[in-house]
Amino acid sequence: SPPYQQIITSVPNPGVGLITLNRPKALNALSSSLFKELNDALSKYDNDQDIGTIVLTGSEKAFAAGADIKEMAPLTLSAAYSNNFIAPWSHLANNIRNPVIAAVSGYALGGGCELALMADILYCTANATFGQPEIKLGTVPGAGGSQRLTRAVGKGKAMELILTGDSFSGKEAGEWGIAAKVVNGGAEEVLAAALETAKKIAGHSCVAVMAGKEVVNKSQNLPLTEGIEYERRLFHALFEAMDQKIGMDAFISKEKPHWTNT
Ligand code: CO8
């Protein structure tokens, strides 16, 4: 729990929790100890009634230059298996219900690219450097890169990227639909854009936002008919939510809604 050694947490706007990866000497290489802190901070914000949106960022030079190669180099199969190495890294994707916006400047390589792909919304600078260079280390992506990148850009391009280890730019990430916004400028500008969007999302009903995230994510795992049915069921369920009544009543009476987050 805080104070953390390798991340910095703050609440820059009401409702917005910011996590800054802060291991500058290793370009924010993702060690197990860094991930423990990151997961702890994610859970704390997710469980905090006052936080509606989480922003995750790095430095000007690096969002994260990958899994910590120095930690991985001596690993054996039995150690990796018995510690279920990398499994806790999926905490963001598997368990966090508030939206997470990644603001990427500089390197997002290997595990850093995979972490960015786990975010719900990705903003980056035009000259950010993404890639899955694991092949150059004699291995393959281990935190979902081969699956998420392939879903995001299609098989042909993902195969080329993963087998060559070539990187791609933030500008390309935008053109390919990986990044929702490409910002001209550096870390400061991309973070400002992410915080602005986070503030907007955090101003909506938490219940509706959580449901919105859930239904969009379902589209990644379910066939279309089941996905649409799932959406409709959740849409029906929201008729029981206080905020749905508040939102619709406010529209009809031309007033601003005051959310209860229930
Ligand atoms: N792990 C450990 N240390 C790192 C890493 C890393 N991934 N990346 C950089 N560092 C360290 C360097 O060793 C160096 O430390 P030192 O000063 O002690 O030598 C310091 O950070 C600065 O790095 P450089 O001197 O290399 O900086 P440059 O500006 O010259 O180069 C690069 C920047 C191009 C980013 C370069 O550092 C590099 O190529 N890094 C490795 C990138 C990479 O291959 N990443 C993929 C790692 S494999 C992986 O992520 C597998 C994913 C498995 C699952 C992940 C789950 C999320």
Short mmCIF file of C-alpha atoms and ligand atoms in Angstrom, two decimals:
data_model
loop_
_atom_site.label_atom_id
_atom_site.label_comp_id
_atom_site.label_asym_id
_atom_site.label_seq_id
_atom_site.Cartn_x
_atom_site.Cartn_y
_atom_site.Cartn_z
CA SER A 1 0.00 0.00 0.00
CA PRO A 2 1.14 3.67 -0.34
CA PRO A 3 3.65 5.20 -0.19
CA TYR A 4 4.72 3.42 -3.37
CA GLN A 5 8.31 3.13 -4.63
CA GLN A 6 7.77 2.72 -8.38
CA ILE A 7 4.49 4.49 -9.08
CA ILE A 8 3.00 7.85 -8.09
CA THR A 9 -0.71 8.23 -7.38
CA SER A 10 -2.73 11.44 -7.25
CA VAL A 11 -6.25 12.77 -7.80
CA PRO A 12 -5.78 15.67 -10.28
CA ASN A 13 -9.52 16.22 -10.84
CA PRO A 14 -12.49 15.21 -8.72
CA GLY A 15 -13.40 11.63 -9.63
CA VAL A 16 -10.15 10.97 -11.52
CA GLY A 17 -7.39 8.75 -10.12
CA LEU A 18 -4.01 9.14 -11.80
CA ILE A 19 -1.28 6.48 -11.71
CA THR A 20 2.15 7.46 -13.06
CA LEU A 21 4.68 4.68 -13.64
CA ASN A 22 7.87 6.00 -12.10
CA ARG A 23 10.89 3.78 -12.55
CA PRO A 24 12.92 6.17 -14.72
CA LYS A 25 16.27 4.35 -14.53
CA ALA A 26 14.77 1.32 -16.25
CA LEU A 27 12.37 3.18 -18.60
CA ASN A 28 9.48 1.91 -16.46
CA ALA A 29 10.35 -1.73 -17.13
CA LEU A 30 7.54 -3.75 -15.59
CA SER A 31 8.95 -5.83 -12.76
CA SER A 32 6.82 -8.03 -10.50
CA SER A 33 7.28 -5.51 -7.70
CA LEU A 34 6.15 -2.61 -9.91
CA PHE A 35 3.09 -4.63 -10.95
CA LYS A 36 2.23 -5.36 -7.33
CA GLU A 37 2.11 -1.62 -6.69
CA LEU A 38 0.20 -0.93 -9.90
CA ASN A 39 -2.42 -3.59 -9.13
CA ASP A 40 -2.76 -2.33 -5.57
CA ALA A 41 -3.33 1.24 -6.78
CA LEU A 42 -5.81 0.10 -9.46
CA SER A 43 -7.83 -1.84 -6.88
CA LYS A 44 -7.80 1.05 -4.40
CA TYR A 45 -9.13 3.49 -7.01
CA ASP A 46 -11.64 0.94 -8.30
CA ASN A 47 -13.01 0.42 -4.79
CA ASP A 48 -13.04 4.16 -3.99
CA GLN A 49 -16.59 5.57 -4.30
CA ASP A 50 -15.14 8.98 -5.11
CA ILE A 51 -13.17 7.78 -8.14
CA GLY A 52 -14.96 7.18 -11.44
CA THR A 53 -12.13 6.99 -13.96
CA ILE A 54 -8.46 5.96 -13.80
CA VAL A 55 -5.67 7.41 -15.94
CA LEU A 56 -2.43 5.48 -16.36
CA THR A 57 0.68 7.18 -17.72
CA GLY A 58 4.48 7.04 -17.79
CA SER A 59 7.18 9.56 -18.58
CA GLU A 60 8.12 11.60 -21.63
CA LYS A 61 10.62 8.92 -22.71
CA ALA A 62 8.73 5.78 -21.78
CA PHE A 63 5.26 4.59 -20.92
CA ALA A 64 6.97 1.25 -20.27
CA ALA A 65 9.84 -0.44 -22.14
CA GLY A 66 8.45 -3.90 -21.48
CA ALA A 67 8.63 -6.61 -18.90
CA ASP A 68 11.79 -6.41 -16.82
CA ILE A 69 14.27 -8.40 -18.94
CA LYS A 70 16.75 -8.61 -16.06
CA GLU A 71 14.10 -10.24 -13.87
CA MET A 72 12.99 -12.61 -16.65
CA ALA A 73 16.39 -13.69 -17.95
CA PRO A 74 17.16 -16.33 -15.27
CA LEU A 75 13.58 -17.67 -14.93
CA THR A 76 13.00 -21.39 -15.25
CA LEU A 77 9.82 -23.12 -16.40
CA SER A 78 9.10 -24.41 -12.91
CA ALA A 79 9.56 -20.96 -11.35
CA ALA A 80 7.42 -19.30 -14.04
CA TYR A 81 4.76 -22.00 -13.67
CA SER A 82 4.66 -22.19 -9.89
CA ASN A 83 4.52 -18.40 -9.51
CA ASN A 84 2.11 -18.15 -12.47
CA PHE A 85 4.44 -15.49 -13.87
CA ILE A 86 2.62 -12.67 -15.72
CA ALA A 87 -0.88 -13.85 -14.66
CA PRO A 88 -1.29 -10.97 -12.14
CA TRP A 89 -0.60 -8.52 -14.98
CA SER A 90 -4.10 -9.16 -16.30
CA HIS A 91 -5.66 -7.61 -13.20
CA LEU A 92 -6.42 -4.40 -15.11
CA ALA A 93 -8.19 -6.23 -17.93
CA ASN A 94 -9.91 -8.86 -15.78
CA ASN A 95 -11.01 -7.12 -12.61
CA ILE A 96 -11.05 -3.34 -12.90
CA ARG A 97 -14.60 -2.07 -13.55
CA ASN A 98 -13.95 1.67 -13.78
CA PRO A 99 -12.63 2.80 -17.16
CA VAL A 100 -8.86 3.08 -17.50
CA ILE A 101 -7.36 5.57 -19.95
CA ALA A 102 -3.71 5.06 -20.92
CA ALA A 103 -1.76 8.21 -21.87
CA VAL A 104 1.32 7.04 -23.77
CA SER A 105 4.43 9.03 -24.65
CA GLY A 106 7.73 7.46 -25.73
CA TYR A 107 8.27 3.69 -25.62
CA ALA A 108 5.42 1.25 -25.13
CA LEU A 109 7.22 -1.98 -25.98
CA GLY A 110 6.52 -5.61 -25.18
CA GLY A 111 4.67 -5.73 -21.87
CA GLY A 112 4.34 -1.94 -22.08
CA CYS A 113 2.47 -2.25 -25.36
CA GLU A 114 0.36 -5.03 -23.87
CA LEU A 115 -0.43 -2.92 -20.82
CA ALA A 116 -1.50 -0.03 -23.08
CA LEU A 117 -3.69 -2.46 -25.06
CA MET A 118 -5.38 -3.54 -21.81
CA ALA A 119 -6.57 0.01 -21.18
CA ASP A 120 -10.14 0.83 -22.17
CA ILE A 121 -9.13 3.98 -24.02
CA LEU A 122 -5.65 4.68 -25.39
CA TYR A 123 -4.31 8.17 -26.09
CA CYS A 124 -0.77 8.64 -27.36
CA THR A 125 1.63 11.14 -28.83
CA ALA A 126 2.19 10.98 -32.60
CA ASN A 127 5.79 9.86 -32.14
CA ALA A 128 5.17 7.31 -29.38
CA THR A 129 6.88 3.97 -30.15
CA PHE A 130 4.77 0.83 -29.82
CA GLY A 131 5.82 -2.70 -30.58
CA GLN A 132 6.08 -6.34 -29.58
CA PRO A 133 9.86 -6.91 -29.80
CA GLU A 134 9.79 -10.20 -27.84
CA ILE A 135 10.81 -12.17 -30.95
CA LYS A 136 14.16 -10.37 -30.83
CA LEU A 137 14.67 -11.79 -27.32
CA GLY A 138 13.85 -15.30 -28.48
CA THR A 139 10.34 -15.33 -27.09
CA VAL A 140 6.77 -14.22 -27.80
CA PRO A 141 4.33 -11.76 -26.18
CA GLY A 142 3.18 -13.07 -22.81
CA ALA A 143 0.54 -10.62 -21.58
CA GLY A 144 -2.08 -10.88 -24.28
CA GLY A 145 -0.28 -9.02 -27.08
CA SER A 146 -0.78 -11.70 -29.70
CA GLN A 147 -4.49 -11.78 -28.95
CA ARG A 148 -5.35 -8.11 -28.30
CA LEU A 149 -3.14 -6.69 -31.05
CA THR A 150 -4.57 -9.21 -33.53
CA ARG A 151 -8.13 -8.28 -32.61
CA ALA A 152 -7.22 -4.60 -32.89
CA VAL A 153 -5.37 -4.53 -36.22
CA GLY A 154 -6.25 -7.83 -37.91
CA LYS A 155 -4.24 -10.98 -38.40
CA GLY A 156 -2.01 -9.88 -41.27
CA LYS A 157 -0.61 -6.79 -39.65
CA ALA A 158 -0.36 -8.37 -36.19
CA MET A 159 1.51 -11.35 -37.58
CA GLU A 160 3.95 -9.07 -39.37
CA LEU A 161 4.54 -6.96 -36.24
CA ILE A 162 4.97 -9.92 -33.89
CA LEU A 163 7.25 -11.94 -36.22
CA THR A 164 9.47 -9.01 -37.25
CA GLY A 165 9.49 -7.27 -33.88
CA ASP A 166 9.22 -3.98 -35.77
CA SER A 167 7.79 -1.07 -33.88
CA PHE A 168 4.96 1.23 -34.99
CA SER A 169 4.36 4.88 -34.24
CA GLY A 170 1.64 6.61 -32.28
CA LYS A 171 0.47 8.11 -35.55
CA GLU A 172 0.01 4.57 -36.93
CA ALA A 173 -1.71 3.46 -33.72
CA GLY A 174 -4.27 6.18 -34.41
CA GLU A 175 -4.68 5.27 -38.07
CA TRP A 176 -5.19 1.60 -37.18
CA GLY A 177 -7.81 2.34 -34.55
CA ILE A 178 -5.69 1.24 -31.58
CA ALA A 179 -5.42 4.76 -30.20
CA ALA A 180 -8.62 6.74 -29.79
CA LYS A 181 -6.69 10.01 -29.94
CA VAL A 182 -3.24 10.98 -31.22
CA VAL A 183 -1.95 14.15 -29.63
CA ASN A 184 0.66 16.48 -31.06
CA GLY A 185 3.21 17.25 -28.37
CA GLY A 186 4.70 15.21 -25.55
CA ALA A 187 3.84 13.54 -22.26
CA GLU A 188 2.28 16.67 -20.83
CA GLU A 189 -0.09 17.21 -23.74
CA VAL A 190 -1.22 13.59 -23.99
CA LEU A 191 -1.80 13.46 -20.23
CA ALA A 192 -3.83 16.68 -20.37
CA ALA A 193 -6.02 15.19 -23.12
CA ALA A 194 -6.51 11.97 -21.13
CA LEU A 195 -7.38 13.88 -17.96
CA GLU A 196 -9.93 15.98 -19.82
CA THR A 197 -11.65 12.85 -21.14
CA ALA A 198 -11.41 11.19 -17.72
CA LYS A 199 -13.09 14.19 -16.11
CA LYS A 200 -15.91 14.03 -18.65
CA ILE A 201 -16.47 10.31 -18.05
CA ALA A 202 -16.24 10.70 -14.27
CA GLY A 203 -19.03 13.30 -14.53
CA HIS A 204 -21.48 10.66 -15.76
CA SER A 205 -23.26 8.15 -13.56
CA CYS A 206 -20.73 5.55 -12.37
CA VAL A 207 -23.31 2.81 -12.80
CA ALA A 208 -23.95 3.72 -16.43
CA VAL A 209 -20.24 4.09 -17.17
CA MET A 210 -19.48 0.68 -15.66
CA ALA A 211 -22.27 -0.87 -17.70
CA GLY A 212 -21.01 0.87 -20.85
CA LYS A 213 -17.53 -0.52 -20.33
CA GLU A 214 -18.95 -3.98 -19.66
CA VAL A 215 -21.06 -4.15 -22.83
CA VAL A 216 -18.30 -2.87 -25.11
CA ASN A 217 -15.88 -5.42 -23.64
CA LYS A 218 -18.43 -8.21 -24.16
CA SER A 219 -18.18 -7.54 -27.90
CA GLN A 220 -14.61 -8.87 -27.78
CA ASN A 221 -15.64 -12.27 -26.42
CA LEU A 222 -19.17 -12.99 -27.61
CA PRO A 223 -20.65 -13.75 -31.05
CA LEU A 224 -22.77 -10.86 -32.38
CA THR A 225 -26.23 -12.27 -31.54
CA GLU A 226 -25.25 -13.15 -27.96
CA GLY A 227 -23.45 -9.83 -27.57
CA ILE A 228 -26.52 -7.88 -28.63
CA GLU A 229 -28.68 -9.94 -26.32
CA TYR A 230 -26.25 -9.33 -23.45
CA GLU A 231 -26.41 -5.61 -24.16
CA ARG A 232 -30.21 -5.64 -24.16
CA ARG A 233 -30.34 -7.49 -20.82
CA LEU A 234 -28.03 -4.95 -19.21
CA PHE A 235 -30.03 -2.12 -20.81
CA HIS A 236 -33.16 -3.67 -19.23
CA ALA A 237 -31.39 -4.01 -15.89
CA LEU A 238 -30.57 -0.31 -15.83
CA PHE A 239 -34.33 0.46 -15.57
CA GLU A 240 -33.80 -0.54 -11.93
CA ALA A 241 -30.98 2.00 -11.50
CA MET A 242 -31.76 5.22 -9.66
CA ASP A 243 -29.50 7.19 -12.02
CA GLN A 244 -31.42 6.09 -15.09
CA LYS A 245 -34.60 7.65 -13.65
CA ILE A 246 -32.63 10.71 -12.56
CA GLY A 247 -31.06 11.12 -16.01
CA MET A 248 -34.30 10.81 -17.94
CA ASP A 249 -36.30 12.96 -15.49
CA ALA A 250 -33.61 15.64 -15.69
CA PHE A 251 -33.82 15.65 -19.48
CA ILE A 252 -37.60 16.01 -19.42
CA SER A 253 -37.55 18.79 -16.83
CA LYS A 254 -34.62 20.49 -18.59
CA GLU A 255 -32.41 20.29 -15.50
CA LYS A 256 -28.92 19.01 -14.84
CA PRO A 257 -28.90 15.45 -13.45
CA HIS A 258 -27.48 14.96 -9.95
CA TRP A 259 -26.17 11.43 -10.01
CA THR A 260 -26.42 9.16 -7.00
CA ASN A 261 -24.13 6.54 -8.59
CA THR A 262 -26.72 3.89 -7.77
N1 CO8 B 1 13.81 -4.48 -18.85
C1 CO8 B 1 14.79 -4.15 -18.01
N2 CO8 B 1 15.54 -3.03 -18.15
C2 CO8 B 1 15.27 -2.24 -19.20
C3 CO8 B 1 14.26 -2.55 -20.14
C4 CO8 B 1 13.50 -3.74 -19.93
N3 CO8 B 1 12.50 -4.10 -20.73
N4 CO8 B 1 14.25 -1.59 -21.07
C5 CO8 B 1 15.21 -0.71 -20.74
N5 CO8 B 1 15.84 -1.10 -19.62
C6 CO8 B 1 16.94 -0.44 -18.92
C7 CO8 B 1 18.24 -0.63 -19.68
O1 CO8 B 1 18.80 -1.87 -19.35
C8 CO8 B 1 19.05 0.54 -19.17
O2 CO8 B 1 19.53 0.21 -17.88
P1 CO8 B 1 21.12 0.45 -17.53
O3 CO8 B 1 21.27 1.96 -17.59
O4 CO8 B 1 21.24 -0.13 -16.18
O5 CO8 B 1 21.88 -0.25 -18.60
C9 CO8 B 1 18.00 1.64 -19.00
O6 CO8 B 1 16.73 0.97 -18.92
C10 CO8 B 1 17.96 2.61 -20.16
O7 CO8 B 1 17.80 1.86 -21.35
P2 CO8 B 1 18.73 2.05 -22.64
O8 CO8 B 1 20.09 2.47 -22.26
O9 CO8 B 1 18.62 0.80 -23.47
O10 CO8 B 1 17.96 3.28 -23.34
P3 CO8 B 1 17.96 3.63 -24.90
O11 CO8 B 1 17.32 4.97 -24.99
O12 CO8 B 1 19.29 3.42 -25.49
O13 CO8 B 1 16.98 2.53 -25.58
C11 CO8 B 1 15.00 1.13 -25.75
C12 CO8 B 1 15.60 2.48 -25.26
C13 CO8 B 1 15.05 1.06 -27.27
C14 CO8 B 1 13.54 1.09 -25.27
C15 CO8 B 1 15.80 -0.04 -25.15
O14 CO8 B 1 15.94 0.17 -23.76
C16 CO8 B 1 15.19 -1.39 -25.35
O15 CO8 B 1 15.25 -1.94 -26.45
N6 CO8 B 1 14.56 -1.97 -24.28
C17 CO8 B 1 14.00 -3.28 -24.34
C18 CO8 B 1 12.68 -3.28 -25.08
C19 CO8 B 1 12.11 -4.67 -25.12
O16 CO8 B 1 12.65 -5.58 -25.72
N7 CO8 B 1 10.95 -4.86 -24.46
C20 CO8 B 1 10.27 -6.10 -24.45
C21 CO8 B 1 10.64 -6.86 -23.24
S1 CO8 B 1 9.98 -8.51 -23.31
C22 CO8 B 1 8.44 -8.36 -22.75
O17 CO8 B 1 7.93 -7.31 -22.43
C23 CO8 B 1 7.74 -9.64 -22.67
C24 CO8 B 1 6.32 -9.41 -22.23
C25 CO8 B 1 5.89 -10.51 -21.36
C26 CO8 B 1 4.65 -10.20 -20.63
C27 CO8 B 1 4.53 -8.75 -20.19
C28 CO8 B 1 3.30 -8.57 -19.34
C29 CO8 B 1 2.73 -7.13 -19.36
#
